[in-house]
Amino acid sequence: MSEKIRLQKLISMRGFCSRRKAEELISSSKVKVNGELIIKKGYLVEEDAKIEIEGFENNVETDKVTFLFNKPLGVVSSVKDDRGRKTVIDFFKNENYRLYPVGRLDYNTSGVLLVSNDGELTNLVTHPSTHLNKCYLATVEGKVKEKDLQALRNGVLLEDGMTQKAIVEVFKEKPYETLIFITIHEGRNRQVRRMFEHFSYHIKNLNRESIAFLNVKGLKRGEYRKLTQNEVDKIKLICRENKKSNVIPTYKKK
Ligand code: URA
């Protein structure tokens, strides 16, 4: 007899989706175990149990793959969209995996996004206790005061609590806009936009430049590449050790 584990964990281990998403599927009556509908989240199952999700069998553990995607603007970070908008998964039609985005970027944010079927990687990267540096280039309308830059570095009180320390550096100042690199290691919803909105600044454009050591060098918008096993191992290690990866944006002032 094999060891028993929680149903949501088994679903994510088999690469179907993240543990959190699996919990949602279970509580919305979409999961059967050995033919029986299960709606209890912590339900314990044998590792070799037969699982059906929305009528499809999910017995085979697929290869784990993670892609680094350069997300264009105007694309939803989900598998499907009720409003028929283009999703990040639409770019992966030639890949024979059940992929989903790891975390999210706003519809109007471009840049680095991981897309995977690796439940373990997804759980590690998206877990609230994980400190993975994410660097953004924000184009902010108008000039940004030095005292506000300092406040953004130290932490801002948003409606869901204080933000943690950030690296904030002005890249370019123009008469009508300021380009700012901001590196945060939390993953709250619309965090960068909300941090600037707190001081009444409007972000005209937001691009994620990197997640830890991963950037989109060599990839045009809408293109992707598979992460190497080394890169996957390194990301998992950083998450596990809960280390800041200390990506400090490298750029030259013009
Ligand atoms: N912060 C935002 O405001 N938007 C994103 O898409 C990512 C981080």
PDB file of C-alpha atoms and ligand atoms in Angstrom:
ATOM      1  CA  MET A   1       0.000   0.000   0.000  1.00  0.00           C
ATOM      2  CA  SER A   2       1.358   3.462  -0.878  1.00  0.00           C
ATOM      3  CA  GLU A   3       1.592   6.387   1.517  1.00  0.00           C
ATOM      4  CA  LYS A   4      -1.434   8.685   1.980  1.00  0.00           C
ATOM      5  CA  ILE A   5      -1.217  12.345   1.100  1.00  0.00           C
ATOM      6  CA  ARG A   6      -3.604  15.245   0.846  1.00  0.00           C
ATOM      7  CA  LEU A   7      -5.676  15.322  -2.306  1.00  0.00           C
ATOM      8  CA  GLN A   8      -4.706  18.901  -3.268  1.00  0.00           C
ATOM      9  CA  LYS A   9      -1.025  17.980  -2.883  1.00  0.00           C
ATOM     10  CA  LEU A  10      -1.360  14.929  -5.110  1.00  0.00           C
ATOM     11  CA  ILE A  11      -3.152  16.966  -7.790  1.00  0.00           C
ATOM     12  CA  SER A  12      -0.377  19.564  -7.807  1.00  0.00           C
ATOM     13  CA  MET A  13       2.360  16.873  -7.696  1.00  0.00           C
ATOM     14  CA  ARG A  14       0.890  15.363 -10.825  1.00  0.00           C
ATOM     15  CA  GLY A  15       1.396  18.685 -12.515  1.00  0.00           C
ATOM     16  CA  PHE A  16      -2.252  19.548 -13.033  1.00  0.00           C
ATOM     17  CA  CYS A  17      -2.275  22.873 -11.207  1.00  0.00           C
ATOM     18  CA  SER A  18      -1.090  24.590  -8.039  1.00  0.00           C
ATOM     19  CA  ARG A  19      -2.177  23.334  -4.631  1.00  0.00           C
ATOM     20  CA  ARG A  20      -4.305  26.423  -4.080  1.00  0.00           C
ATOM     21  CA  LYS A  21      -6.063  25.966  -7.430  1.00  0.00           C
ATOM     22  CA  ALA A  22      -6.591  22.269  -6.580  1.00  0.00           C
ATOM     23  CA  GLU A  23      -8.367  23.284  -3.368  1.00  0.00           C
ATOM     24  CA  GLU A  24     -10.719  25.451  -5.405  1.00  0.00           C
ATOM     25  CA  LEU A  25     -11.411  22.576  -7.809  1.00  0.00           C
ATOM     26  CA  ILE A  26     -12.124  20.233  -4.889  1.00  0.00           C
ATOM     27  CA  SER A  27     -14.524  22.610  -3.145  1.00  0.00           C
ATOM     28  CA  SER A  28     -16.334  23.316  -6.397  1.00  0.00           C
ATOM     29  CA  SER A  29     -17.095  19.558  -6.793  1.00  0.00           C
ATOM     30  CA  LYS A  30     -14.860  18.996  -9.811  1.00  0.00           C
ATOM     31  CA  VAL A  31     -12.685  16.197  -8.433  1.00  0.00           C
ATOM     32  CA  LYS A  32     -13.364  12.468  -8.187  1.00  0.00           C
ATOM     33  CA  VAL A  33     -11.078   9.966  -6.469  1.00  0.00           C
ATOM     34  CA  ASN A  34     -11.453   6.350  -7.551  1.00  0.00           C
ATOM     35  CA  GLY A  35     -14.842   7.274  -9.002  1.00  0.00           C
ATOM     36  CA  GLU A  36     -16.129   9.031  -5.876  1.00  0.00           C
ATOM     37  CA  LEU A  37     -16.801  12.779  -5.749  1.00  0.00           C
ATOM     38  CA  ILE A  38     -14.659  14.420  -3.040  1.00  0.00           C
ATOM     39  CA  ILE A  39     -15.351  17.909  -1.744  1.00  0.00           C
ATOM     40  CA  LYS A  40     -13.270  17.818   1.460  1.00  0.00           C
ATOM     41  CA  LYS A  41     -10.025  19.758   1.011  1.00  0.00           C
ATOM     42  CA  GLY A  42      -7.737  17.848   3.366  1.00  0.00           C
ATOM     43  CA  TYR A  43      -8.964  14.443   2.113  1.00  0.00           C
ATOM     44  CA  LEU A  44      -6.199  11.836   2.320  1.00  0.00           C
ATOM     45  CA  VAL A  45      -5.557   9.650  -0.695  1.00  0.00           C
ATOM     46  CA  GLU A  46      -3.149   6.924  -1.738  1.00  0.00           C
ATOM     47  CA  GLU A  47      -0.343   8.227  -3.953  1.00  0.00           C
ATOM     48  CA  ASP A  48      -1.498   5.941  -6.763  1.00  0.00           C
ATOM     49  CA  ALA A  49      -5.194   6.946  -6.540  1.00  0.00           C
ATOM     50  CA  LYS A  50      -7.142   7.437  -9.747  1.00  0.00           C
ATOM     51  CA  ILE A  51      -8.067  11.078  -9.998  1.00  0.00           C
ATOM     52  CA  GLU A  52     -10.542  12.640 -12.390  1.00  0.00           C
ATOM     53  CA  ILE A  53     -10.736  16.400 -12.729  1.00  0.00           C
ATOM     54  CA  GLU A  54     -13.738  17.764 -14.553  1.00  0.00           C
ATOM     55  CA  GLY A  55     -14.249  14.308 -16.053  1.00  0.00           C
ATOM     56  CA  PHE A  56     -10.654  13.846 -17.260  1.00  0.00           C
ATOM     57  CA  GLU A  57      -8.326  11.239 -15.828  1.00  0.00           C
ATOM     58  CA  ASN A  58      -5.112  12.522 -14.376  1.00  0.00           C
ATOM     59  CA  ASN A  59      -3.294   9.343 -13.523  1.00  0.00           C
ATOM     60  CA  VAL A  60      -0.082   9.837 -15.360  1.00  0.00           C
ATOM     61  CA  GLU A  61       2.579  12.046 -13.920  1.00  0.00           C
ATOM     62  CA  THR A  62       3.688  14.127 -16.862  1.00  0.00           C
ATOM     63  CA  ASP A  63       7.183  15.529 -17.388  1.00  0.00           C
ATOM     64  CA  LYS A  64       7.707  18.705 -15.473  1.00  0.00           C
ATOM     65  CA  VAL A  65       8.416  21.704 -17.649  1.00  0.00           C
ATOM     66  CA  THR A  66       8.734  25.390 -16.955  1.00  0.00           C
ATOM     67  CA  PHE A  67       8.915  28.090 -19.589  1.00  0.00           C
ATOM     68  CA  LEU A  68      10.140  31.644 -19.361  1.00  0.00           C
ATOM     69  CA  PHE A  69       7.649  33.791 -21.274  1.00  0.00           C
ATOM     70  CA  ASN A  70       7.941  37.405 -22.381  1.00  0.00           C
ATOM     71  CA  LYS A  71       4.339  38.446 -21.842  1.00  0.00           C
ATOM     72  CA  PRO A  72       2.992  41.115 -24.175  1.00  0.00           C
ATOM     73  CA  LEU A  73       0.521  43.795 -23.054  1.00  0.00           C
ATOM     74  CA  GLY A  74      -3.182  43.005 -23.388  1.00  0.00           C
ATOM     75  CA  VAL A  75      -2.941  39.340 -22.392  1.00  0.00           C
ATOM     76  CA  VAL A  76      -4.596  37.728 -19.353  1.00  0.00           C
ATOM     77  CA  SER A  77      -2.441  35.677 -16.959  1.00  0.00           C
ATOM     78  CA  SER A  78      -4.783  32.707 -16.810  1.00  0.00           C
ATOM     79  CA  VAL A  79      -5.611  29.512 -18.642  1.00  0.00           C
ATOM     80  CA  LYS A  80      -9.058  30.643 -19.820  1.00  0.00           C
ATOM     81  CA  ASP A  81     -10.850  33.958 -19.865  1.00  0.00           C
ATOM     82  CA  ASP A  82     -14.628  34.332 -19.436  1.00  0.00           C
ATOM     83  CA  ARG A  83     -14.515  37.470 -21.552  1.00  0.00           C
ATOM     84  CA  GLY A  84     -12.769  35.735 -24.455  1.00  0.00           C
ATOM     85  CA  ARG A  85      -9.555  37.744 -24.140  1.00  0.00           C
ATOM     86  CA  LYS A  86      -6.224  36.273 -25.205  1.00  0.00           C
ATOM     87  CA  THR A  87      -4.536  34.349 -22.394  1.00  0.00           C
ATOM     88  CA  VAL A  88      -0.871  33.526 -21.849  1.00  0.00           C
ATOM     89  CA  ILE A  89      -1.670  29.853 -22.460  1.00  0.00           C
ATOM     90  CA  ASP A  90      -2.852  30.700 -25.994  1.00  0.00           C
ATOM     91  CA  PHE A  91       0.841  31.235 -26.818  1.00  0.00           C
ATOM     92  CA  PHE A  92       1.651  27.612 -25.868  1.00  0.00           C
ATOM     93  CA  LYS A  93      -0.694  25.792 -28.271  1.00  0.00           C
ATOM     94  CA  ASN A  94       2.207  23.762 -29.690  1.00  0.00           C
ATOM     95  CA  GLU A  95       3.260  22.476 -26.285  1.00  0.00           C
ATOM     96  CA  ASN A  96       1.726  19.201 -25.245  1.00  0.00           C
ATOM     97  CA  TYR A  97       1.430  19.981 -21.530  1.00  0.00           C
ATOM     98  CA  ARG A  98      -1.307  21.225 -19.242  1.00  0.00           C
ATOM     99  CA  LEU A  99       0.330  24.522 -18.486  1.00  0.00           C
ATOM    100  CA  TYR A 100      -0.686  27.392 -16.269  1.00  0.00           C
ATOM    101  CA  PRO A 101       0.933  30.713 -15.360  1.00  0.00           C
ATOM    102  CA  VAL A 102       2.993  30.780 -12.175  1.00  0.00           C
ATOM    103  CA  GLY A 103       1.527  33.788 -10.391  1.00  0.00           C
ATOM    104  CA  ARG A 104       0.300  36.641 -12.519  1.00  0.00           C
ATOM    105  CA  LEU A 105       1.059  39.847 -14.306  1.00  0.00           C
ATOM    106  CA  ASP A 106      -1.707  42.387 -14.890  1.00  0.00           C
ATOM    107  CA  TYR A 107      -3.395  42.550 -18.285  1.00  0.00           C
ATOM    108  CA  ASN A 108      -1.479  45.766 -18.922  1.00  0.00           C
ATOM    109  CA  THR A 109       1.897  44.629 -17.604  1.00  0.00           C
ATOM    110  CA  SER A 110       4.476  43.004 -19.875  1.00  0.00           C
ATOM    111  CA  GLY A 111       7.657  41.017 -19.288  1.00  0.00           C
ATOM    112  CA  VAL A 112       8.904  37.962 -17.413  1.00  0.00           C
ATOM    113  CA  LEU A 113       6.289  35.380 -16.516  1.00  0.00           C
ATOM    114  CA  LEU A 114       6.882  31.720 -15.727  1.00  0.00           C
ATOM    115  CA  VAL A 115       4.513  29.179 -17.257  1.00  0.00           C
ATOM    116  CA  SER A 116       4.678  25.648 -15.942  1.00  0.00           C
ATOM    117  CA  ASN A 117       3.028  22.329 -15.155  1.00  0.00           C
ATOM    118  CA  ASP A 118       5.289  21.852 -12.147  1.00  0.00           C
ATOM    119  CA  GLY A 119       3.113  22.080  -9.048  1.00  0.00           C
ATOM    120  CA  GLU A 120       6.080  22.003  -6.719  1.00  0.00           C
ATOM    121  CA  LEU A 121       7.801  24.921  -8.449  1.00  0.00           C
ATOM    122  CA  THR A 122       4.511  26.853  -8.531  1.00  0.00           C
ATOM    123  CA  ASN A 123       3.903  26.351  -4.831  1.00  0.00           C
ATOM    124  CA  LEU A 124       7.432  27.422  -3.975  1.00  0.00           C
ATOM    125  CA  VAL A 125       7.455  30.518  -6.209  1.00  0.00           C
ATOM    126  CA  THR A 126       3.974  31.765  -5.285  1.00  0.00           C
ATOM    127  CA  HIS A 127       4.018  30.976  -1.575  1.00  0.00           C
ATOM    128  CA  PRO A 128       3.586  34.199   0.443  1.00  0.00           C
ATOM    129  CA  SER A 129       6.623  33.390   2.578  1.00  0.00           C
ATOM    130  CA  THR A 130       8.925  33.145  -0.460  1.00  0.00           C
ATOM    131  CA  HIS A 131      11.172  36.147  -1.040  1.00  0.00           C
ATOM    132  CA  LEU A 132      12.019  36.133  -4.703  1.00  0.00           C
ATOM    133  CA  ASN A 133      13.234  39.410  -6.155  1.00  0.00           C
ATOM    134  CA  LYS A 134      11.113  40.768  -8.981  1.00  0.00           C
ATOM    135  CA  CYS A 135      12.415  43.801 -10.814  1.00  0.00           C
ATOM    136  CA  TYR A 136      10.067  46.099 -12.755  1.00  0.00           C
ATOM    137  CA  LEU A 137      10.670  49.065 -15.011  1.00  0.00           C
ATOM    138  CA  ALA A 138       7.872  51.555 -14.349  1.00  0.00           C
ATOM    139  CA  THR A 139       7.217  54.534 -16.593  1.00  0.00           C
ATOM    140  CA  VAL A 140       5.607  57.073 -14.306  1.00  0.00           C
ATOM    141  CA  GLU A 141       3.797  60.176 -15.489  1.00  0.00           C
ATOM    142  CA  GLY A 142       5.592  63.399 -14.527  1.00  0.00           C
ATOM    143  CA  LYS A 143       8.429  63.800 -12.028  1.00  0.00           C
ATOM    144  CA  VAL A 144       8.752  61.734  -8.848  1.00  0.00           C
ATOM    145  CA  LYS A 145       9.877  63.528  -5.695  1.00  0.00           C
ATOM    146  CA  GLU A 146      12.972  62.236  -3.890  1.00  0.00           C
ATOM    147  CA  LYS A 147      11.045  62.002  -0.598  1.00  0.00           C
ATOM    148  CA  ASP A 148       8.469  59.728  -2.274  1.00  0.00           C
ATOM    149  CA  LEU A 149      11.223  57.527  -3.744  1.00  0.00           C
ATOM    150  CA  GLN A 150      12.635  57.182  -0.249  1.00  0.00           C
ATOM    151  CA  ALA A 151       9.210  56.304   1.159  1.00  0.00           C
ATOM    152  CA  LEU A 152       8.749  53.668  -1.572  1.00  0.00           C
ATOM    153  CA  ARG A 153      12.097  52.154  -0.542  1.00  0.00           C
ATOM    154  CA  ASN A 154      11.182  52.031   3.138  1.00  0.00           C
ATOM    155  CA  GLY A 155       7.642  50.668   2.829  1.00  0.00           C
ATOM    156  CA  VAL A 156       4.206  52.035   2.063  1.00  0.00           C
ATOM    157  CA  LEU A 157       1.008  51.380   3.997  1.00  0.00           C
ATOM    158  CA  LEU A 158      -1.440  49.835   1.504  1.00  0.00           C
ATOM    159  CA  GLU A 159      -4.906  48.529   2.361  1.00  0.00           C
ATOM    160  CA  ASP A 160      -3.452  45.002   2.762  1.00  0.00           C
ATOM    161  CA  GLY A 161      -0.599  46.138   5.013  1.00  0.00           C
ATOM    162  CA  MET A 162       2.842  47.640   4.885  1.00  0.00           C
ATOM    163  CA  THR A 163       5.049  46.809   1.894  1.00  0.00           C
ATOM    164  CA  GLN A 164       8.518  45.465   2.614  1.00  0.00           C
ATOM    165  CA  LYS A 165      11.729  47.253   1.708  1.00  0.00           C
ATOM    166  CA  ALA A 166      12.221  47.810  -2.013  1.00  0.00           C
ATOM    167  CA  ILE A 167      15.101  48.827  -4.251  1.00  0.00           C
ATOM    168  CA  VAL A 168      13.990  51.952  -6.109  1.00  0.00           C
ATOM    169  CA  GLU A 169      16.224  53.765  -8.593  1.00  0.00           C
ATOM    170  CA  VAL A 170      15.543  56.426 -11.155  1.00  0.00           C
ATOM    171  CA  PHE A 171      16.747  55.269 -14.555  1.00  0.00           C
ATOM    172  CA  LYS A 172      15.793  58.262 -16.696  1.00  0.00           C
ATOM    173  CA  GLU A 173      14.079  61.582 -16.081  1.00  0.00           C
ATOM    174  CA  LYS A 174      12.252  63.277 -18.924  1.00  0.00           C
ATOM    175  CA  PRO A 175      10.194  66.463 -18.728  1.00  0.00           C
ATOM    176  CA  TYR A 176       6.904  64.539 -18.821  1.00  0.00           C
ATOM    177  CA  GLU A 177       7.776  61.095 -17.380  1.00  0.00           C
ATOM    178  CA  THR A 178      10.232  59.230 -15.139  1.00  0.00           C
ATOM    179  CA  LEU A 179      11.563  55.726 -15.722  1.00  0.00           C
ATOM    180  CA  ILE A 180      12.114  53.888 -12.467  1.00  0.00           C
ATOM    181  CA  PHE A 181      13.509  50.456 -11.651  1.00  0.00           C
ATOM    182  CA  ILE A 182      11.760  48.972  -8.649  1.00  0.00           C
ATOM    183  CA  THR A 183      12.647  45.606  -7.138  1.00  0.00           C
ATOM    184  CA  ILE A 184      10.248  44.009  -4.677  1.00  0.00           C
ATOM    185  CA  HIS A 185      10.127  40.521  -3.236  1.00  0.00           C
ATOM    186  CA  GLU A 186       6.452  40.187  -2.427  1.00  0.00           C
ATOM    187  CA  GLY A 187       3.736  39.147  -4.835  1.00  0.00           C
ATOM    188  CA  ARG A 188       0.687  41.151  -3.847  1.00  0.00           C
ATOM    189  CA  ASN A 189      -1.986  42.027  -6.337  1.00  0.00           C
ATOM    190  CA  ARG A 190      -1.120  45.145  -8.422  1.00  0.00           C
ATOM    191  CA  GLN A 191       1.514  45.933  -5.833  1.00  0.00           C
ATOM    192  CA  VAL A 192       3.794  48.208  -7.863  1.00  0.00           C
ATOM    193  CA  ARG A 193       0.907  50.228  -9.294  1.00  0.00           C
ATOM    194  CA  ARG A 194      -0.679  50.569  -5.857  1.00  0.00           C
ATOM    195  CA  MET A 195       2.618  51.678  -4.296  1.00  0.00           C
ATOM    196  CA  PHE A 196       2.876  54.558  -6.773  1.00  0.00           C
ATOM    197  CA  GLU A 197      -0.860  55.330  -6.613  1.00  0.00           C
ATOM    198  CA  HIS A 198      -0.429  55.772  -2.865  1.00  0.00           C
ATOM    199  CA  PHE A 199       1.528  58.952  -3.676  1.00  0.00           C
ATOM    200  CA  SER A 200      -0.875  59.866  -6.519  1.00  0.00           C
ATOM    201  CA  TYR A 201       1.513  58.888  -9.305  1.00  0.00           C
ATOM    202  CA  HIS A 202       0.203  57.176 -12.398  1.00  0.00           C
ATOM    203  CA  ILE A 203       2.154  54.315 -14.007  1.00  0.00           C
ATOM    204  CA  LYS A 204       1.838  54.585 -17.782  1.00  0.00           C
ATOM    205  CA  ASN A 205       3.770  51.449 -18.522  1.00  0.00           C
ATOM    206  CA  LEU A 206       4.999  48.530 -16.431  1.00  0.00           C
ATOM    207  CA  ASN A 207       7.392  45.805 -17.533  1.00  0.00           C
ATOM    208  CA  ARG A 208       8.737  42.982 -15.367  1.00  0.00           C
ATOM    209  CA  GLU A 209      12.450  42.887 -16.147  1.00  0.00           C
ATOM    210  CA  SER A 210      13.382  39.854 -14.078  1.00  0.00           C
ATOM    211  CA  ILE A 211      12.425  37.246 -11.507  1.00  0.00           C
ATOM    212  CA  ALA A 212      15.512  36.464  -9.442  1.00  0.00           C
ATOM    213  CA  PHE A 213      18.243  35.714 -12.039  1.00  0.00           C
ATOM    214  CA  LEU A 214      15.793  35.107 -14.908  1.00  0.00           C
ATOM    215  CA  ASN A 215      15.211  37.760 -17.556  1.00  0.00           C
ATOM    216  CA  VAL A 216      13.849  37.814 -21.093  1.00  0.00           C
ATOM    217  CA  LYS A 217      17.150  38.491 -22.839  1.00  0.00           C
ATOM    218  CA  GLY A 218      16.855  37.225 -26.439  1.00  0.00           C
ATOM    219  CA  LEU A 219      13.077  36.818 -26.288  1.00  0.00           C
ATOM    220  CA  LYS A 220      10.721  39.146 -28.140  1.00  0.00           C
ATOM    221  CA  ARG A 221       7.292  39.878 -26.685  1.00  0.00           C
ATOM    222  CA  GLY A 222       5.153  36.761 -27.055  1.00  0.00           C
ATOM    223  CA  GLU A 223       8.186  34.440 -27.256  1.00  0.00           C
ATOM    224  CA  TYR A 224       9.282  31.872 -24.686  1.00  0.00           C
ATOM    225  CA  ARG A 225      12.004  29.373 -23.924  1.00  0.00           C
ATOM    226  CA  LYS A 226      12.200  26.288 -21.734  1.00  0.00           C
ATOM    227  CA  LEU A 227      14.104  26.672 -18.478  1.00  0.00           C
ATOM    228  CA  THR A 228      17.088  24.355 -18.126  1.00  0.00           C
ATOM    229  CA  GLN A 229      17.108  21.827 -15.289  1.00  0.00           C
ATOM    230  CA  ASN A 230      19.840  23.924 -13.677  1.00  0.00           C
ATOM    231  CA  GLU A 231      17.680  27.030 -13.726  1.00  0.00           C
ATOM    232  CA  VAL A 232      14.700  25.128 -12.294  1.00  0.00           C
ATOM    233  CA  ASP A 233      16.856  23.679  -9.511  1.00  0.00           C
ATOM    234  CA  LYS A 234      18.338  27.093  -8.760  1.00  0.00           C
ATOM    235  CA  ILE A 235      14.936  28.813  -8.523  1.00  0.00           C
ATOM    236  CA  LYS A 236      13.645  26.057  -6.244  1.00  0.00           C
ATOM    237  CA  LEU A 237      16.726  26.338  -4.077  1.00  0.00           C
ATOM    238  CA  ILE A 238      16.380  30.115  -3.738  1.00  0.00           C
ATOM    239  CA  CYS A 239      12.726  29.710  -2.746  1.00  0.00           C
ATOM    240  CA  ARG A 240      13.514  26.936  -0.269  1.00  0.00           C
ATOM    241  CA  GLU A 241      16.287  28.855   1.360  1.00  0.00           C
ATOM    242  CA  ASN A 242      13.985  31.849   1.377  1.00  0.00           C
ATOM    243  CA  LYS A 243      16.901  33.887   0.244  1.00  0.00           C
ATOM    244  CA  LYS A 244      16.740  37.181  -1.545  1.00  0.00           C
ATOM    245  CA  SER A 245      18.421  36.597  -4.856  1.00  0.00           C
ATOM    246  CA  ASN A 246      19.751  40.146  -4.864  1.00  0.00           C
ATOM    247  CA  VAL A 247      19.036  41.006  -8.417  1.00  0.00           C
ATOM    248  CA  ILE A 248      20.036  44.596  -8.631  1.00  0.00           C
ATOM    249  CA  PRO A 249      19.111  45.993 -12.000  1.00  0.00           C
ATOM    250  CA  THR A 250      22.104  46.606 -14.167  1.00  0.00           C
ATOM    251  CA  TYR A 251      21.765  49.547 -16.486  1.00  0.00           C
ATOM    252  CA  LYS A 252      23.659  52.608 -17.521  1.00  0.00           C
ATOM    253  CA  LYS A 253      22.322  56.103 -17.018  1.00  0.00           C
ATOM    254  CA  LYS A 254      21.986  57.891 -20.335  1.00  0.00           C
TER     255      LYS A 254
HETATM  256  N1  URA B   1       2.704  44.978  -9.784  1.00  0.00           N
HETATM  257  C1  URA B   1       1.698  45.505 -10.518  1.00  0.00           C
HETATM  258  O1  URA B   1       1.171  46.560 -10.193  1.00  0.00           O
HETATM  259  N2  URA B   1       1.295  44.825 -11.604  1.00  0.00           N
HETATM  260  C2  URA B   1       1.849  43.674 -12.012  1.00  0.00           C
HETATM  261  O2  URA B   1       1.438  43.108 -13.018  1.00  0.00           O
HETATM  262  C3  URA B   1       2.889  43.146 -11.241  1.00  0.00           C
HETATM  263  C4  URA B   1       3.299  43.816 -10.121  1.00  0.00           C
END
